[in-house]
Every structure is written in structure tokens, then in C-alpha cells.
Amino acid sequence: MVTATPLEAALLELAGSVPDPELPVLTLRDLGVVRAVHARGEDTVEVELTPTYTGCPAIEAMSHDIERVLRDHGVREVTVRTVLAPAWSTDDITDEGRRKLREFGIAPPRAGAASGPVPVGLGATRTRETPPPNGPAPVRCPHCGSAETELLSRFSSTACKALRRCLACREPFDHFKEL
């Protein structure tokens, strides 16, 4: 593993400070999608960016915003390269990002739940899951903290989120799905 230079570390911080275009409460650093910045001299850099999923429509906006921020800080030439391996996972979301999601009213993905293939079940849309004994923790309501929630729709405002409702406080909320 190559260690970043002080310049690359500073530019990585700048690139990571860009807000996510779909969830502006998060930065790209919080989301874990900016992988690296490589300086090619004093005013030329290459940024490695991994989308949350192949075909993510926000990748173009992310790239443009990273280029703008780095150019505003004196970098003359910026290249943003999409990197698909290793694939992004919701485990890449930082603890700070999970906190911000919760405070914004979105249940964060369960930590460690993405450690393998994501099961896709076909069945009723509205379901109240009973997690298996060794399965992932329940999705907790970001409003009241209850683990008693139900799935209303597998997709919400973006493909990355599901729509759920708390059975305790009855409030609907988004859940950032594990990938």
C-alpha cells in the first residue's frame, strides 16, 4: 500500500468534503466513495471515485463537484476516475455518516450486514421481519429508536433506500439499505 503524501492527504480531505448530491446531509467522505487522490505534480491530480452501485446516476454530479472544489483550491488539472473494484459497500459509510443519517431521519444501514451476497426475497411488499437468531440486527426507527418496524416499499426516494414505518411511533422513515 502506497502512503499518501501530505498534499494528497489534503486534497483527499477537500474531495471528501463534497456533499453527496442525493443525500446532502452526507459528504463523500462520510459515504466512503472517494478512494484516493494521486498528485501528478503540484497542479495535476487524479481522484479515484467508487459509485455506490454500477450505473449510479449521481456519479457524474459527484465527479463534477469534486473537480470544481479542487480547481477552486488551485489544482489546474483534475481527472476523476471511476473505480469499480473493490466494490463499494454500505460498510464503507463512516460512523459519522451513520450518525448524520440517523439525525436526518434515515435509518442507517446495519453495520456488518453487507458481509456477503445480499439476499433478495420476492414476496409481499409490506413485511415485518423477525431477524434470525444469528442474522442482522433489526432496523431501528431513527425517530424513537424502536426495533419494531415494517417494510412498506423496497424502494424509496432513491434506489439505495427502502421505505419503512415504525410500529411504535407510527412514523414513516427511509432506511439506507445494506449493499
Tab-separated table of N, CA and C in Angstrom, residues 26-120:
chain	number	residue	atom	x	y	z
A	26	LEU	N	-24.802	14.096	3.932
A	26	LEU	CA	-23.549	13.342	3.956
A	26	LEU	C	-22.531	13.966	3.021
A	27	THR	N	-21.257	13.858	3.397
A	27	THR	CA	-20.180	14.202	2.468
A	27	THR	C	-19.751	12.922	1.761
A	28	LEU	N	-18.984	13.080	0.702
A	28	LEU	CA	-18.469	11.900	0.005
A	28	LEU	C	-17.523	11.107	0.904
A	29	ARG	N	-16.880	11.777	1.863
A	29	ARG	CA	-16.042	11.083	2.853
A	29	ARG	C	-16.915	10.228	3.764
A	30	ASP	N	-18.041	10.816	4.248
A	30	ASP	CA	-18.973	10.063	5.087
A	30	ASP	C	-19.469	8.817	4.363
A	31	LEU	N	-19.749	8.973	3.085
A	31	LEU	CA	-20.294	7.885	2.279
A	31	LEU	C	-19.233	6.843	1.932
A	32	GLY	N	-17.974	7.246	1.946
A	32	GLY	CA	-16.872	6.317	1.675
A	32	GLY	C	-16.655	6.023	0.207
A	33	VAL	N	-16.994	6.975	-0.676
A	33	VAL	CA	-16.858	6.719	-2.110
A	33	VAL	C	-15.593	7.307	-2.725
A	34	VAL	N	-14.948	8.292	-2.060
A	34	VAL	CA	-13.678	8.825	-2.562
A	34	VAL	C	-12.587	7.920	-2.028
A	35	ARG	N	-11.950	7.174	-2.931
A	35	ARG	CA	-10.978	6.152	-2.509
A	35	ARG	C	-9.563	6.693	-2.350
A	36	ALA	N	-9.141	7.553	-3.283
A	36	ALA	CA	-7.759	8.039	-3.236
A	36	ALA	C	-7.615	9.275	-4.111
A	37	VAL	N	-6.569	10.049	-3.822
A	37	VAL	CA	-6.161	11.167	-4.669
A	37	VAL	C	-4.677	10.982	-4.940
A	38	HIS	N	-4.305	11.052	-6.224
A	38	HIS	CA	-2.905	10.899	-6.624
A	38	HIS	C	-2.446	12.198	-7.269
A	39	ALA	N	-1.438	12.833	-6.665
A	39	ALA	CA	-0.877	14.061	-7.217
A	39	ALA	C	0.094	13.698	-8.339
A	40	ARG	N	-0.051	14.392	-9.443
A	40	ARG	CA	0.844	14.225	-10.595
A	40	ARG	C	1.542	15.566	-10.816
A	41	GLY	N	2.316	15.978	-9.828
A	41	GLY	CA	2.921	17.299	-9.852
A	41	GLY	C	2.154	18.198	-8.900
A	42	GLU	N	2.446	19.487	-8.927
A	42	GLU	CA	1.838	20.433	-7.994
A	42	GLU	C	0.402	20.807	-8.343
A	43	ASP	N	0.043	20.747	-9.648
A	43	ASP	CA	-1.287	21.243	-10.014
A	43	ASP	C	-2.081	20.281	-10.904
A	44	THR	N	-1.764	18.988	-10.827
A	44	THR	CA	-2.484	17.962	-11.577
A	44	THR	C	-2.761	16.790	-10.643
A	45	VAL	N	-4.033	16.381	-10.544
A	45	VAL	CA	-4.380	15.270	-9.674
A	45	VAL	C	-5.372	14.331	-10.359
A	46	GLU	N	-5.357	13.098	-9.877
A	46	GLU	CA	-6.331	12.091	-10.286
A	46	GLU	C	-7.037	11.622	-9.024
A	47	VAL	N	-8.368	11.615	-9.076
A	47	VAL	CA	-9.183	11.198	-7.945
A	47	VAL	C	-9.856	9.883	-8.301
A	48	GLU	N	-9.792	8.911	-7.390
A	48	GLU	CA	-10.470	7.632	-7.578
A	48	GLU	C	-11.805	7.689	-6.827
A	49	LEU	N	-12.882	7.450	-7.564
A	49	LEU	CA	-14.239	7.539	-7.028
A	49	LEU	C	-14.977	6.236	-7.334
A	50	THR	N	-15.558	5.633	-6.310
A	50	THR	CA	-16.303	4.383	-6.468
A	50	THR	C	-17.788	4.672	-6.265
A	51	PRO	N	-18.622	4.379	-7.267
A	51	PRO	CA	-20.064	4.615	-7.099
A	51	PRO	C	-20.666	3.632	-6.109
A	52	THR	N	-21.797	4.022	-5.530
A	52	THR	CA	-22.472	3.135	-4.588
A	52	THR	C	-23.011	1.902	-5.301
A	53	TYR	N	-23.295	2.018	-6.580
A	53	TYR	CA	-23.639	0.855	-7.392
A	53	TYR	C	-23.351	1.196	-8.857
A	54	THR	N	-23.056	0.188	-9.666
A	54	THR	CA	-22.751	0.398	-11.070
A	54	THR	C	-23.952	1.050	-11.734
A	55	GLY	N	-23.714	2.123	-12.440
A	55	GLY	CA	-24.793	2.846	-13.093
A	55	GLY	C	-25.414	3.918	-12.223
A	56	CYS	N	-24.827	4.203	-11.083
A	56	CYS	CA	-25.356	5.227	-10.174
A	56	CYS	C	-25.446	6.559	-10.928
A	57	PRO	N	-26.637	7.156	-10.999
A	57	PRO	CA	-26.782	8.405	-11.748
A	57	PRO	C	-26.089	9.597	-11.097
A	58	ALA	N	-25.718	9.484	-9.837
A	58	ALA	CA	-25.095	10.607	-9.136
A	58	ALA	C	-23.591	10.709	-9.396
A	59	ILE	N	-22.994	9.700	-10.023
A	59	ILE	CA	-21.532	9.688	-10.212
A	59	ILE	C	-21.063	10.894	-11.029
A	60	GLU	N	-21.850	11.291	-12.018
A	60	GLU	CA	-21.475	12.443	-12.842
A	60	GLU	C	-21.477	13.729	-12.023
A	61	ALA	N	-22.506	13.911	-11.202
A	61	ALA	CA	-22.581	15.101	-10.344
A	61	ALA	C	-21.446	15.099	-9.317
A	62	MET	N	-21.161	13.926	-8.732
A	62	MET	CA	-20.063	13.822	-7.769
A	62	MET	C	-18.743	14.232	-8.421
A	63	SER	N	-18.482	13.698	-9.610
A	63	SER	CA	-17.231	13.985	-10.331
A	63	SER	C	-17.109	15.477	-10.609
A	64	HIS	N	-18.178	16.070	-11.101
A	64	HIS	CA	-18.170	17.499	-11.417
A	64	HIS	C	-17.899	18.331	-10.157
A	65	ASP	N	-18.560	17.983	-9.051
A	65	ASP	CA	-18.384	18.734	-7.801
A	65	ASP	C	-16.966	18.589	-7.249
A	66	ILE	N	-16.389	17.387	-7.359
A	66	ILE	CA	-15.000	17.188	-6.916
A	66	ILE	C	-14.062	18.044	-7.761
A	67	GLU	N	-14.252	18.020	-9.082
A	67	GLU	CA	-13.407	18.833	-9.975
A	67	GLU	C	-13.500	20.308	-9.603
A	68	ARG	N	-14.721	20.805	-9.372
A	68	ARG	CA	-14.928	22.213	-9.037
A	68	ARG	C	-14.223	22.586	-7.730
A	69	VAL	N	-14.391	21.762	-6.690
A	69	VAL	CA	-13.783	22.063	-5.388
A	69	VAL	C	-12.259	22.082	-5.489
A	70	LEU	N	-11.683	21.107	-6.169
A	70	LEU	CA	-10.226	21.063	-6.272
A	70	LEU	C	-9.683	22.208	-7.134
A	71	ARG	N	-10.394	22.547	-8.202
A	71	ARG	CA	-9.959	23.687	-9.033
A	71	ARG	C	-10.065	24.993	-8.246
A	72	ASP	N	-11.118	25.123	-7.435
A	72	ASP	CA	-11.266	26.319	-6.600
A	72	ASP	C	-10.119	26.459	-5.599
A	73	HIS	N	-9.426	25.365	-5.323
A	73	HIS	CA	-8.286	25.380	-4.397
A	73	HIS	C	-6.952	25.314	-5.131
A	74	GLY	N	-6.956	25.704	-6.408
A	74	GLY	CA	-5.704	25.886	-7.139
A	74	GLY	C	-5.204	24.713	-7.958
A	75	VAL	N	-5.928	23.618	-8.004
A	75	VAL	CA	-5.493	22.494	-8.820
A	75	VAL	C	-5.950	22.771	-10.244
A	76	ARG	N	-5.010	22.854	-11.146
A	76	ARG	CA	-5.329	23.241	-12.520
A	76	ARG	C	-5.997	22.113	-13.293
A	77	GLU	N	-5.470	20.902	-13.158
A	77	GLU	CA	-5.999	19.781	-13.933
A	77	GLU	C	-6.463	18.676	-12.985
A	78	VAL	N	-7.754	18.336	-13.068
A	78	VAL	CA	-8.340	17.315	-12.219
A	78	VAL	C	-8.981	16.244	-13.096
A	79	THR	N	-8.618	15.004	-12.845
A	79	THR	CA	-9.250	13.876	-13.519
A	79	THR	C	-9.902	13.017	-12.441
A	80	VAL	N	-11.196	12.748	-12.603
A	80	VAL	CA	-11.901	11.862	-11.676
A	80	VAL	C	-12.124	10.555	-12.417
A	81	ARG	N	-11.572	9.495	-11.854
A	81	ARG	CA	-11.655	8.173	-12.478
A	81	ARG	C	-12.577	7.287	-11.648
A	82	THR	N	-13.548	6.657	-12.341
A	82	THR	CA	-14.449	5.730	-11.666
A	82	THR	C	-13.736	4.404	-11.465
A	83	VAL	N	-13.726	3.931	-10.227
A	83	VAL	CA	-13.071	2.677	-9.853
A	83	VAL	C	-14.145	1.737	-9.315
A	84	LEU	N	-14.285	0.570	-9.960
A	84	LEU	CA	-15.341	-0.363	-9.560
A	84	LEU	C	-14.863	-1.480	-8.635
A	85	ALA	N	-13.560	-1.636	-8.475
A	85	ALA	CA	-13.040	-2.689	-7.596
A	85	ALA	C	-12.004	-2.079	-6.662
A	86	PRO	N	-12.111	-2.323	-5.379
A	86	PRO	CA	-13.155	-3.119	-4.749
A	86	PRO	C	-14.488	-2.379	-4.789
A	87	ALA	N	-15.558	-3.138	-4.879
A	87	ALA	CA	-16.895	-2.558	-4.941
A	87	ALA	C	-17.215	-1.832	-3.642
A	88	TRP	N	-18.001	-0.776	-3.750
A	88	TRP	CA	-18.453	-0.039	-2.567
A	88	TRP	C	-19.438	-0.903	-1.803
A	89	SER	N	-19.448	-0.752	-0.508
A	89	SER	CA	-20.374	-1.452	0.372
A	89	SER	C	-20.874	-0.459	1.407
A	90	THR	N	-22.049	-0.701	1.948
A	90	THR	CA	-22.548	0.188	2.998
A	90	THR	C	-21.657	0.132	4.237
A	91	ASP	N	-20.802	-0.875	4.334
A	91	ASP	CA	-19.824	-0.916	5.424
A	91	ASP	C	-18.794	0.208	5.283
A	92	ASP	N	-18.713	0.830	4.076
A	92	ASP	CA	-17.788	1.936	3.844
A	92	ASP	C	-18.294	3.256	4.416
A	93	ILE	N	-19.564	3.320	4.798
A	93	ILE	CA	-20.098	4.536	5.408
A	93	ILE	C	-19.460	4.688	6.791
A	94	THR	N	-18.956	5.877	7.065
A	94	THR	CA	-18.273	6.116	8.333
A	94	THR	C	-19.271	6.162	9.489
A	95	ASP	N	-18.756	6.046	10.704
A	95	ASP	CA	-19.607	6.184	11.892
A	95	ASP	C	-20.258	7.565	11.916
A	96	GLU	N	-19.502	8.579	11.495
A	96	GLU	CA	-20.045	9.941	11.417
A	96	GLU	C	-21.188	9.990	10.405
A	97	GLY	N	-21.018	9.330	9.277
A	97	GLY	CA	-22.070	9.276	8.268
A	97	GLY	C	-23.322	8.590	8.791
A	98	ARG	N	-23.149	7.503	9.526
A	98	ARG	CA	-24.293	6.797	10.121
A	98	ARG	C	-25.022	7.695	11.135
A	99	ARG	N	-24.248	8.448	11.905
A	99	ARG	CA	-24.839	9.373	12.871
A	99	ARG	C	-25.650	10.444	12.143
A	100	LYS	N	-25.077	11.013	11.079
A	100	LYS	CA	-25.767	12.056	10.317
A	100	LYS	C	-27.057	11.533	9.697
A	101	LEU	N	-27.019	10.319	9.151
A	101	LEU	CA	-28.232	9.729	8.577
A	101	LEU	C	-29.326	9.619	9.638
A	102	ARG	N	-28.952	9.081	10.809
A	102	ARG	CA	-29.907	8.906	11.900
A	102	ARG	C	-30.510	10.249	12.313
A	103	GLU	N	-29.661	11.273	12.459
A	103	GLU	CA	-30.139	12.596	12.853
A	103	GLU	C	-31.025	13.226	11.789
A	104	PHE	N	-30.811	12.858	10.534
A	104	PHE	CA	-31.595	13.376	9.418
A	104	PHE	C	-32.917	12.630	9.258
A	105	GLY	N	-33.094	11.556	10.041
A	105	GLY	CA	-34.334	10.794	9.984
A	105	GLY	C	-34.291	9.602	9.051
A	106	ILE	N	-33.086	9.172	8.667
A	106	ILE	CA	-32.908	7.996	7.818
A	106	ILE	C	-32.206	6.933	8.640
A	107	ALA	N	-32.801	5.749	8.697
A	107	ALA	CA	-32.153	4.656	9.431
A	107	ALA	C	-30.908	4.244	8.656
A	108	PRO	N	-29.743	4.287	9.290
A	108	PRO	CA	-28.516	3.906	8.583
A	108	PRO	C	-28.494	2.405	8.327
A	109	PRO	N	-27.681	1.974	7.360
A	109	PRO	CA	-27.543	0.539	7.148
A	109	PRO	C	-26.950	-0.107	8.389
A	110	ARG	N	-27.330	-1.342	8.626
A	110	ARG	CA	-26.798	-2.057	9.784
A	110	ARG	C	-25.334	-2.394	9.521
A	111	ALA	N	-24.481	-2.053	10.448
A	111	ALA	CA	-23.044	-2.287	10.300
A	111	ALA	C	-22.769	-3.774	10.211
A	112	GLY	N	-21.909	-4.148	9.272
A	112	GLY	CA	-21.503	-5.538	9.111
A	112	GLY	C	-22.528	-6.417	8.429
A	113	ALA	N	-23.672	-5.869	8.061
A	113	ALA	CA	-24.718	-6.687	7.434
A	113	ALA	C	-24.422	-6.966	5.970
A	114	ALA	N	-23.430	-6.282	5.404
A	114	ALA	CA	-23.134	-6.444	3.984
A	114	ALA	C	-21.948	-7.371	3.749
A	115	SER	N	-21.720	-8.300	4.632
A	115	SER	CA	-20.537	-9.155	4.529
A	115	SER	C	-20.806	-10.387	3.659
A	116	GLY	N	-21.249	-10.174	2.473
A	116	GLY	CA	-21.510	-11.270	1.551
A	116	GLY	C	-22.631	-10.908	0.619
A	117	PRO	N	-23.125	-11.880	-0.125
A	117	PRO	CA	-24.208	-11.587	-1.065
A	117	PRO	C	-25.435	-11.049	-0.335
A	118	VAL	N	-26.102	-10.111	-0.973
A	118	VAL	CA	-27.307	-9.523	-0.400
A	118	VAL	C	-28.487	-10.367	-0.853
A	119	PRO	N	-29.201	-11.001	0.078
A	119	PRO	CA	-30.337	-11.818	-0.329
A	119	PRO	C	-31.475	-10.957	-0.854
A	120	VAL	N	-32.064	-11.396	-1.925
A	120	VAL	CA	-33.208	-10.704	-2.492
A	120	VAL	C	-34.395	-11.638	-2.382
